[in-house]
Amino acid sequence: MENFTFDAASLKILEELQKSSAISTNELAEKVGMSATPCWRRQKELEEKNVITRYVAIVDRDKLGLRQVCLLHISLARHDPGVVESFENAMRVRPEVMECYEVTGTSDYLVKLIVADMNTYHDFLHNVLLKLPGVSQVNTSVALREVKYETALPV
C-alpha cells in the first residue's frame, strides 16, 4: 500500500468533502482558502491517487426500517484457502453485511450486520451464515442504541 504525505490544503479538502461530497468546487475552494482551479486540480489528484475512492450519500437507516445492528464474532473450523475465500466472498455480496474484518483474538472475523429486526437476523444466521462451509461458531452482540456513528476519517 502506498502512503502519501498530505499538505494542509489537501487535508482540509478531505475534511470538507467528508462533511459534504455534494459541495461545489467554488464552495470547497472558499472553505479551504484556495482559488477554484487549483482546488479542483487538487481534488482530482486525490481521486486519481485513490485517496478519494468514491462519493456516497449517507442514508438514515431508521427511515428505511433497518433498526437492528448486530455485531457478529465468527470463528471458522478450518482455515483452508477455499473455506476462507468462500466465507469472505459470501460476506462481500450480502447487502446486510456492512463491514467485515478478519481479526485477532478469540474469533476469526467481526461482521457488522444491519437488518430490519431480529427475525431478519435469524433468517440470515440460519439460512446464510450457518450454511457456509467452515463456520463453526457465531457469537452475536445486539446493539441497544447508537452512541456514535461517524463516517468521516480523522484527517
PDB file of N, CA and C in Angstrom, residues 1-90:
ATOM      1  N   MET A   1       0.822  -1.182   0.000  1.00  0.00           N
ATOM      2  CA  MET A   1       0.000   0.000   0.000  1.00  0.00           C
ATOM      3  C   MET A   1       0.863   1.240   0.000  1.00  0.00           C
ATOM      4  N   GLU A   2       0.473   2.187  -0.784  1.00  0.00           N
ATOM      5  CA  GLU A   2       1.235   3.404  -0.923  1.00  0.00           C
ATOM      6  C   GLU A   2       0.702   4.461   0.036  1.00  0.00           C
ATOM      7  N   ASN A   3       1.615   5.101   0.765  1.00  0.00           N
ATOM      8  CA  ASN A   3       1.239   6.194   1.654  1.00  0.00           C
ATOM      9  C   ASN A   3       1.629   7.508   1.011  1.00  0.00           C
ATOM     10  N   PHE A   4       0.834   8.521   1.273  1.00  0.00           N
ATOM     11  CA  PHE A   4       1.101   9.838   0.724  1.00  0.00           C
ATOM     12  C   PHE A   4       1.326  10.807   1.864  1.00  0.00           C
ATOM     13  N   THR A   5       2.089  11.838   1.587  1.00  0.00           N
ATOM     14  CA  THR A   5       2.238  12.936   2.528  1.00  0.00           C
ATOM     15  C   THR A   5       1.285  14.031   2.066  1.00  0.00           C
ATOM     16  N   PHE A   6       0.481  14.494   3.004  1.00  0.00           N
ATOM     17  CA  PHE A   6      -0.537  15.480   2.663  1.00  0.00           C
ATOM     18  C   PHE A   6      -0.191  16.826   3.259  1.00  0.00           C
ATOM     19  N   ASP A   7      -0.351  17.852   2.454  1.00  0.00           N
ATOM     20  CA  ASP A   7      -0.168  19.189   2.997  1.00  0.00           C
ATOM     21  C   ASP A   7      -1.488  19.651   3.613  1.00  0.00           C
ATOM     22  N   ALA A   8      -1.457  20.807   4.246  1.00  0.00           N
ATOM     23  CA  ALA A   8      -2.632  21.320   4.952  1.00  0.00           C
ATOM     24  C   ALA A   8      -3.827  21.508   4.019  1.00  0.00           C
ATOM     25  N   ALA A   9      -3.589  21.950   2.795  1.00  0.00           N
ATOM     26  CA  ALA A   9      -4.691  22.184   1.851  1.00  0.00           C
ATOM     27  C   ALA A   9      -5.377  20.875   1.476  1.00  0.00           C
ATOM     28  N   SER A  10      -4.587  19.833   1.209  1.00  0.00           N
ATOM     29  CA  SER A  10      -5.178  18.536   0.867  1.00  0.00           C
ATOM     30  C   SER A  10      -5.989  17.979   2.025  1.00  0.00           C
ATOM     31  N   LEU A  11      -5.456  18.103   3.234  1.00  0.00           N
ATOM     32  CA  LEU A  11      -6.184  17.626   4.413  1.00  0.00           C
ATOM     33  C   LEU A  11      -7.482  18.389   4.599  1.00  0.00           C
ATOM     34  N   LYS A  12      -7.462  19.677   4.372  1.00  0.00           N
ATOM     35  CA  LYS A  12      -8.682  20.489   4.507  1.00  0.00           C
ATOM     36  C   LYS A  12      -9.700  20.101   3.431  1.00  0.00           C
ATOM     37  N   ILE A  13      -9.241  19.837   2.222  1.00  0.00           N
ATOM     38  CA  ILE A  13     -10.134  19.379   1.149  1.00  0.00           C
ATOM     39  C   ILE A  13     -10.795  18.067   1.562  1.00  0.00           C
ATOM     40  N   LEU A  14     -10.005  17.125   2.071  1.00  0.00           N
ATOM     41  CA  LEU A  14     -10.558  15.845   2.510  1.00  0.00           C
ATOM     42  C   LEU A  14     -11.561  16.032   3.640  1.00  0.00           C
ATOM     43  N   GLU A  15     -11.228  16.897   4.580  1.00  0.00           N
ATOM     44  CA  GLU A  15     -12.135  17.161   5.701  1.00  0.00           C
ATOM     45  C   GLU A  15     -13.468  17.719   5.209  1.00  0.00           C
ATOM     46  N   GLU A  16     -13.429  18.677   4.322  1.00  0.00           N
ATOM     47  CA  GLU A  16     -14.654  19.304   3.818  1.00  0.00           C
ATOM     48  C   GLU A  16     -15.470  18.340   2.953  1.00  0.00           C
ATOM     49  N   LEU A  17     -14.819  17.557   2.117  1.00  0.00           N
ATOM     50  CA  LEU A  17     -15.544  16.610   1.269  1.00  0.00           C
ATOM     51  C   LEU A  17     -16.194  15.504   2.092  1.00  0.00           C
ATOM     52  N   GLN A  18     -15.583  15.141   3.231  1.00  0.00           N
ATOM     53  CA  GLN A  18     -16.208  14.146   4.094  1.00  0.00           C
ATOM     54  C   GLN A  18     -17.449  14.707   4.781  1.00  0.00           C
ATOM     55  N   LYS A  19     -17.522  16.012   4.942  1.00  0.00           N
ATOM     56  CA  LYS A  19     -18.729  16.638   5.501  1.00  0.00           C
ATOM     57  C   LYS A  19     -19.845  16.658   4.470  1.00  0.00           C
ATOM     58  N   SER A  20     -19.485  16.987   3.233  1.00  0.00           N
ATOM     59  CA  SER A  20     -20.471  17.024   2.155  1.00  0.00           C
ATOM     60  C   SER A  20     -19.768  16.865   0.813  1.00  0.00           C
ATOM     61  N   SER A  21     -19.961  15.717   0.195  1.00  0.00           N
ATOM     62  CA  SER A  21     -19.328  15.493  -1.106  1.00  0.00           C
ATOM     63  C   SER A  21     -20.070  16.197  -2.231  1.00  0.00           C
ATOM     64  N   ALA A  22     -21.252  16.735  -1.932  1.00  0.00           N
ATOM     65  CA  ALA A  22     -22.032  17.427  -2.956  1.00  0.00           C
ATOM     66  C   ALA A  22     -21.669  18.913  -3.046  1.00  0.00           C
ATOM     67  N   ILE A  23     -20.692  19.342  -2.286  1.00  0.00           N
ATOM     68  CA  ILE A  23     -20.283  20.748  -2.289  1.00  0.00           C
ATOM     69  C   ILE A  23     -19.718  21.116  -3.669  1.00  0.00           C
ATOM     70  N   SER A  24     -19.997  22.319  -4.110  1.00  0.00           N
ATOM     71  CA  SER A  24     -19.468  22.761  -5.410  1.00  0.00           C
ATOM     72  C   SER A  24     -17.983  23.079  -5.272  1.00  0.00           C
ATOM     73  N   THR A  25     -17.297  23.081  -6.400  1.00  0.00           N
ATOM     74  CA  THR A  25     -15.868  23.400  -6.393  1.00  0.00           C
ATOM     75  C   THR A  25     -15.629  24.792  -5.837  1.00  0.00           C
ATOM     76  N   ASN A  26     -16.472  25.740  -6.197  1.00  0.00           N
ATOM     77  CA  ASN A  26     -16.305  27.105  -5.700  1.00  0.00           C
ATOM     78  C   ASN A  26     -16.485  27.183  -4.189  1.00  0.00           C
ATOM     79  N   GLU A  27     -17.497  26.491  -3.664  1.00  0.00           N
ATOM     80  CA  GLU A  27     -17.705  26.469  -2.209  1.00  0.00           C
ATOM     81  C   GLU A  27     -16.535  25.794  -1.506  1.00  0.00           C
ATOM     82  N   LEU A  28     -16.077  24.688  -2.067  1.00  0.00           N
ATOM     83  CA  LEU A  28     -14.953  23.969  -1.481  1.00  0.00           C
ATOM     84  C   LEU A  28     -13.710  24.855  -1.461  1.00  0.00           C
ATOM     85  N   ALA A  29     -13.436  25.501  -2.566  1.00  0.00           N
ATOM     86  CA  ALA A  29     -12.265  26.377  -2.656  1.00  0.00           C
ATOM     87  C   ALA A  29     -12.335  27.485  -1.611  1.00  0.00           C
ATOM     88  N   GLU A  30     -13.508  28.043  -1.431  1.00  0.00           N
ATOM     89  CA  GLU A  30     -13.682  29.113  -0.444  1.00  0.00           C
ATOM     90  C   GLU A  30     -13.417  28.593   0.973  1.00  0.00           C
ATOM     91  N   LYS A  31     -13.934  27.415   1.270  1.00  0.00           N
ATOM     92  CA  LYS A  31     -13.772  26.847   2.616  1.00  0.00           C
ATOM     93  C   LYS A  31     -12.317  26.497   2.928  1.00  0.00           C
ATOM     94  N   VAL A  32     -11.549  26.081   1.909  1.00  0.00           N
ATOM     95  CA  VAL A  32     -10.163  25.695   2.152  1.00  0.00           C
ATOM     96  C   VAL A  32      -9.170  26.815   1.866  1.00  0.00           C
ATOM     97  N   GLY A  33      -9.669  27.954   1.422  1.00  0.00           N
ATOM     98  CA  GLY A  33      -8.808  29.111   1.200  1.00  0.00           C
ATOM     99  C   GLY A  33      -7.958  29.032  -0.056  1.00  0.00           C
ATOM    100  N   MET A  34      -8.546  28.478  -1.116  1.00  0.00           N
ATOM    101  CA  MET A  34      -7.842  28.392  -2.396  1.00  0.00           C
ATOM    102  C   MET A  34      -8.734  28.990  -3.483  1.00  0.00           C
ATOM    103  N   SER A  35      -8.141  29.236  -4.648  1.00  0.00           N
ATOM    104  CA  SER A  35      -8.983  29.590  -5.782  1.00  0.00           C
ATOM    105  C   SER A  35      -9.528  28.301  -6.385  1.00  0.00           C
ATOM    106  N   ALA A  36     -10.570  28.414  -7.187  1.00  0.00           N
ATOM    107  CA  ALA A  36     -11.322  27.247  -7.652  1.00  0.00           C
ATOM    108  C   ALA A  36     -10.490  26.272  -8.484  1.00  0.00           C
ATOM    109  N   THR A  37      -9.708  26.765  -9.436  1.00  0.00           N
ATOM    110  CA  THR A  37      -8.981  25.859 -10.327  1.00  0.00           C
ATOM    111  C   THR A  37      -7.929  25.023  -9.600  1.00  0.00           C
ATOM    112  N   PRO A  38      -7.071  25.622  -8.776  1.00  0.00           N
ATOM    113  CA  PRO A  38      -6.115  24.776  -8.035  1.00  0.00           C
ATOM    114  C   PRO A  38      -6.815  23.801  -7.071  1.00  0.00           C
ATOM    115  N   CYS A  39      -7.919  24.218  -6.497  1.00  0.00           N
ATOM    116  CA  CYS A  39      -8.674  23.349  -5.599  1.00  0.00           C
ATOM    117  C   CYS A  39      -9.234  22.161  -6.379  1.00  0.00           C
ATOM    118  N   TRP A  40      -9.803  22.411  -7.549  1.00  0.00           N
ATOM    119  CA  TRP A  40     -10.335  21.348  -8.398  1.00  0.00           C
ATOM    120  C   TRP A  40      -9.224  20.379  -8.799  1.00  0.00           C
ATOM    121  N   ARG A  41      -8.050  20.933  -9.170  1.00  0.00           N
ATOM    122  CA  ARG A  41      -6.914  20.083  -9.553  1.00  0.00           C
ATOM    123  C   ARG A  41      -6.480  19.195  -8.386  1.00  0.00           C
ATOM    124  N   ARG A  42      -6.428  19.772  -7.205  1.00  0.00           N
ATOM    125  CA  ARG A  42      -6.015  19.011  -6.017  1.00  0.00           C
ATOM    126  C   ARG A  42      -7.022  17.895  -5.728  1.00  0.00           C
ATOM    127  N   GLN A  43      -8.311  18.208  -5.861  1.00  0.00           N
ATOM    128  CA  GLN A  43      -9.341  17.196  -5.644  1.00  0.00           C
ATOM    129  C   GLN A  43      -9.197  16.067  -6.664  1.00  0.00           C
ATOM    130  N   LYS A  44      -8.989  16.411  -7.913  1.00  0.00           N
ATOM    131  CA  LYS A  44      -8.821  15.395  -8.963  1.00  0.00           C
ATOM    132  C   LYS A  44      -7.578  14.541  -8.707  1.00  0.00           C
ATOM    133  N   GLU A  45      -6.501  15.147  -8.228  1.00  0.00           N
ATOM    134  CA  GLU A  45      -5.293  14.394  -7.904  1.00  0.00           C
ATOM    135  C   GLU A  45      -5.574  13.392  -6.776  1.00  0.00           C
ATOM    136  N   LEU A  46      -6.337  13.814  -5.767  1.00  0.00           N
ATOM    137  CA  LEU A  46      -6.702  12.908  -4.672  1.00  0.00           C
ATOM    138  C   LEU A  46      -7.555  11.744  -5.184  1.00  0.00           C
ATOM    139  N   GLU A  47      -8.404  12.005  -6.165  1.00  0.00           N
ATOM    140  CA  GLU A  47      -9.208  10.945  -6.781  1.00  0.00           C
ATOM    141  C   GLU A  47      -8.323  10.000  -7.596  1.00  0.00           C
ATOM    142  N   GLU A  48      -7.420  10.549  -8.402  1.00  0.00           N
ATOM    143  CA  GLU A  48      -6.549   9.742  -9.254  1.00  0.00           C
ATOM    144  C   GLU A  48      -5.617   8.845  -8.439  1.00  0.00           C
ATOM    145  N   LYS A  49      -5.197   9.320  -7.272  1.00  0.00           N
ATOM    146  CA  LYS A  49      -4.320   8.533  -6.395  1.00  0.00           C
ATOM    147  C   LYS A  49      -5.119   7.592  -5.492  1.00  0.00           C
ATOM    148  N   ASN A  50      -6.425   7.551  -5.719  1.00  0.00           N
ATOM    149  CA  ASN A  50      -7.335   6.696  -4.932  1.00  0.00           C
ATOM    150  C   ASN A  50      -7.309   6.997  -3.441  1.00  0.00           C
ATOM    151  N   VAL A  51      -6.989   8.234  -3.097  1.00  0.00           N
ATOM    152  CA  VAL A  51      -7.177   8.679  -1.713  1.00  0.00           C
ATOM    153  C   VAL A  51      -8.677   8.865  -1.505  1.00  0.00           C
ATOM    154  N   ILE A  52      -9.326   9.504  -2.462  1.00  0.00           N
ATOM    155  CA  ILE A  52     -10.791   9.567  -2.508  1.00  0.00           C
ATOM    156  C   ILE A  52     -11.207   8.418  -3.413  1.00  0.00           C
ATOM    157  N   THR A  53     -11.884   7.426  -2.840  1.00  0.00           N
ATOM    158  CA  THR A  53     -12.225   6.235  -3.621  1.00  0.00           C
ATOM    159  C   THR A  53     -13.612   6.300  -4.225  1.00  0.00           C
ATOM    160  N   ARG A  54     -14.530   7.053  -3.605  1.00  0.00           N
ATOM    161  CA  ARG A  54     -15.882   7.189  -4.156  1.00  0.00           C
ATOM    162  C   ARG A  54     -16.637   8.257  -3.372  1.00  0.00           C
ATOM    163  N   TYR A  55     -17.757   8.676  -3.933  1.00  0.00           N
ATOM    164  CA  TYR A  55     -18.646   9.634  -3.290  1.00  0.00           C
ATOM    165  C   TYR A  55     -19.971   8.933  -3.032  1.00  0.00           C
ATOM    166  N   VAL A  56     -20.530   9.144  -1.843  1.00  0.00           N
ATOM    167  CA  VAL A  56     -21.758   8.453  -1.466  1.00  0.00           C
ATOM    168  C   VAL A  56     -22.715   9.403  -0.752  1.00  0.00           C
ATOM    169  N   ALA A  57     -23.960   8.958  -0.642  1.00  0.00           N
ATOM    170  CA  ALA A  57     -24.956   9.630   0.181  1.00  0.00           C
ATOM    171  C   ALA A  57     -25.109   8.822   1.464  1.00  0.00           C
ATOM    172  N   ILE A  58     -25.142   9.481   2.590  1.00  0.00           N
ATOM    173  CA  ILE A  58     -25.366   8.805   3.872  1.00  0.00           C
ATOM    174  C   ILE A  58     -26.879   8.789   4.089  1.00  0.00           C
ATOM    175  N   VAL A  59     -27.437   7.590   4.230  1.00  0.00           N
ATOM    176  CA  VAL A  59     -28.883   7.412   4.326  1.00  0.00           C
ATOM    177  C   VAL A  59     -29.251   7.059   5.765  1.00  0.00           C
ATOM    178  N   ASP A  60     -30.345   7.612   6.249  1.00  0.00           N
ATOM    179  CA  ASP A  60     -30.843   7.316   7.595  1.00  0.00           C
ATOM    180  C   ASP A  60     -31.453   5.923   7.597  1.00  0.00           C
ATOM    181  N   ARG A  61     -30.795   4.980   8.248  1.00  0.00           N
ATOM    182  CA  ARG A  61     -31.245   3.589   8.226  1.00  0.00           C
ATOM    183  C   ARG A  61     -32.598   3.407   8.894  1.00  0.00           C
ATOM    184  N   ASP A  62     -32.891   4.202   9.940  1.00  0.00           N
ATOM    185  CA  ASP A  62     -34.193   4.101  10.613  1.00  0.00           C
ATOM    186  C   ASP A  62     -35.340   4.411   9.660  1.00  0.00           C
ATOM    187  N   LYS A  63     -35.126   5.375   8.775  1.00  0.00           N
ATOM    188  CA  LYS A  63     -36.184   5.752   7.827  1.00  0.00           C
ATOM    189  C   LYS A  63     -36.435   4.650   6.803  1.00  0.00           C
ATOM    190  N   LEU A  64     -35.485   3.731   6.661  1.00  0.00           N
ATOM    191  CA  LEU A  64     -35.658   2.583   5.770  1.00  0.00           C
ATOM    192  C   LEU A  64     -36.135   1.351   6.526  1.00  0.00           C
ATOM    193  N   GLY A  65     -36.355   1.509   7.830  1.00  0.00           N
ATOM    194  CA  GLY A  65     -36.811   0.386   8.638  1.00  0.00           C
ATOM    195  C   GLY A  65     -35.705  -0.588   8.998  1.00  0.00           C
ATOM    196  N   LEU A  66     -34.461  -0.162   8.898  1.00  0.00           N
ATOM    197  CA  LEU A  66     -33.317  -1.014   9.242  1.00  0.00           C
ATOM    198  C   LEU A  66     -32.850  -0.641  10.642  1.00  0.00           C
ATOM    199  N   ARG A  67     -33.567  -1.151  11.628  1.00  0.00           N
ATOM    200  CA  ARG A  67     -33.384  -0.699  13.001  1.00  0.00           C
ATOM    201  C   ARG A  67     -32.441  -1.560  13.835  1.00  0.00           C
ATOM    202  N   GLN A  68     -32.057  -2.720  13.337  1.00  0.00           N
ATOM    203  CA  GLN A  68     -31.263  -3.635  14.157  1.00  0.00           C
ATOM    204  C   GLN A  68     -29.818  -3.715  13.680  1.00  0.00           C
ATOM    205  N   VAL A  69     -28.900  -3.419  14.586  1.00  0.00           N
ATOM    206  CA  VAL A  69     -27.472  -3.553  14.311  1.00  0.00           C
ATOM    207  C   VAL A  69     -26.952  -4.721  15.132  1.00  0.00           C
ATOM    208  N   CYS A  70     -26.316  -5.667  14.461  1.00  0.00           N
ATOM    209  CA  CYS A  70     -25.746  -6.835  15.133  1.00  0.00           C
ATOM    210  C   CYS A  70     -24.255  -6.902  14.811  1.00  0.00           C
ATOM    211  N   LEU A  71     -23.462  -7.221  15.827  1.00  0.00           N
ATOM    212  CA  LEU A  71     -22.029  -7.410  15.662  1.00  0.00           C
ATOM    213  C   LEU A  71     -21.743  -8.884  15.892  1.00  0.00           C
ATOM    214  N   LEU A  72     -21.257  -9.551  14.864  1.00  0.00           N
ATOM    215  CA  LEU A  72     -21.057 -10.992  14.904  1.00  0.00           C
ATOM    216  C   LEU A  72     -19.577 -11.321  15.005  1.00  0.00           C
ATOM    217  N   HIS A  73     -19.230 -12.121  15.994  1.00  0.00           N
ATOM    218  CA  HIS A  73     -17.882 -12.662  16.129  1.00  0.00           C
ATOM    219  C   HIS A  73     -17.963 -14.081  15.581  1.00  0.00           C
ATOM    220  N   ILE A  74     -17.272 -14.318  14.469  1.00  0.00           N
ATOM    221  CA  ILE A  74     -17.406 -15.577  13.746  1.00  0.00           C
ATOM    222  C   ILE A  74     -16.079 -16.330  13.752  1.00  0.00           C
ATOM    223  N   SER A  75     -16.163 -17.608  14.089  1.00  0.00           N
ATOM    224  CA  SER A  75     -14.990 -18.481  14.063  1.00  0.00           C
ATOM    225  C   SER A  75     -15.174 -19.534  12.974  1.00  0.00           C
ATOM    226  N   LEU A  76     -14.090 -19.802  12.280  1.00  0.00           N
ATOM    227  CA  LEU A  76     -14.082 -20.859  11.262  1.00  0.00           C
ATOM    228  C   LEU A  76     -13.417 -22.098  11.841  1.00  0.00           C
ATOM    229  N   ALA A  77     -13.932 -23.257  11.484  1.00  0.00           N
ATOM    230  CA  ALA A  77     -13.356 -24.526  11.955  1.00  0.00           C
ATOM    231  C   ALA A  77     -12.035 -24.807  11.246  1.00  0.00           C
ATOM    232  N   ARG A  78     -11.982 -24.454   9.961  1.00  0.00           N
ATOM    233  CA  ARG A  78     -10.795 -24.693   9.152  1.00  0.00           C
ATOM    234  C   ARG A  78     -10.413 -23.394   8.452  1.00  0.00           C
ATOM    235  N   HIS A  79      -9.127 -23.261   8.192  1.00  0.00           N
ATOM    236  CA  HIS A  79      -8.658 -22.070   7.504  1.00  0.00           C
ATOM    237  C   HIS A  79      -8.049 -22.412   6.146  1.00  0.00           C
ATOM    238  N   ASP A  80      -8.600 -23.451   5.546  1.00  0.00           N
ATOM    239  CA  ASP A  80      -8.166 -23.809   4.201  1.00  0.00           C
ATOM    240  C   ASP A  80      -8.474 -22.642   3.275  1.00  0.00           C
ATOM    241  N   PRO A  81      -7.635 -22.400   2.253  1.00  0.00           N
ATOM    242  CA  PRO A  81      -7.876 -21.278   1.341  1.00  0.00           C
ATOM    243  C   PRO A  81      -9.293 -21.258   0.758  1.00  0.00           C
ATOM    244  N   GLY A  82      -9.824 -22.404   0.386  1.00  0.00           N
ATOM    245  CA  GLY A  82     -11.170 -22.441  -0.183  1.00  0.00           C
ATOM    246  C   GLY A  82     -12.239 -22.035   0.811  1.00  0.00           C
ATOM    247  N   VAL A  83     -12.087 -22.428   2.064  1.00  0.00           N
ATOM    248  CA  VAL A  83     -13.058 -22.084   3.108  1.00  0.00           C
ATOM    249  C   VAL A  83     -13.024 -20.589   3.386  1.00  0.00           C
ATOM    250  N   VAL A  84     -11.837 -20.045   3.537  1.00  0.00           N
ATOM    251  CA  VAL A  84     -11.680 -18.614   3.811  1.00  0.00           C
ATOM    252  C   VAL A  84     -12.220 -17.791   2.639  1.00  0.00           C
ATOM    253  N   GLU A  85     -11.851 -18.167   1.438  1.00  0.00           N
ATOM    254  CA  GLU A  85     -12.299 -17.450   0.243  1.00  0.00           C
ATOM    255  C   GLU A  85     -13.824 -17.500   0.117  1.00  0.00           C
ATOM    256  N   SER A  86     -14.395 -18.662   0.349  1.00  0.00           N
ATOM    257  CA  SER A  86     -15.843 -18.822   0.263  1.00  0.00           C
ATOM    258  C   SER A  86     -16.557 -17.943   1.291  1.00  0.00           C
ATOM    259  N   PHE A  87     -16.053 -17.943   2.515  1.00  0.00           N
ATOM    260  CA  PHE A  87     -16.651 -17.120   3.562  1.00  0.00           C
ATOM    261  C   PHE A  87     -16.560 -15.639   3.202  1.00  0.00           C
ATOM    262  N   GLU A  88     -15.363 -15.180   2.847  1.00  0.00           N
ATOM    263  CA  GLU A  88     -15.173 -13.759   2.550  1.00  0.00           C
ATOM    264  C   GLU A  88     -15.993 -13.320   1.338  1.00  0.00           C
ATOM    265  N   ASN A  89     -16.077 -14.151   0.321  1.00  0.00           N
ATOM    266  CA  ASN A  89     -16.906 -13.807  -0.847  1.00  0.00           C
ATOM    267  C   ASN A  89     -18.374 -13.716  -0.465  1.00  0.00           C
ATOM    268  N   ALA A  90     -18.836 -14.616   0.390  1.00  0.00           N
ATOM    269  CA  ALA A  90     -20.234 -14.575   0.838  1.00  0.00           C
ATOM    270  C   ALA A  90     -20.513 -13.282   1.586  1.00  0.00           C
TER     271      ALA A  90
END
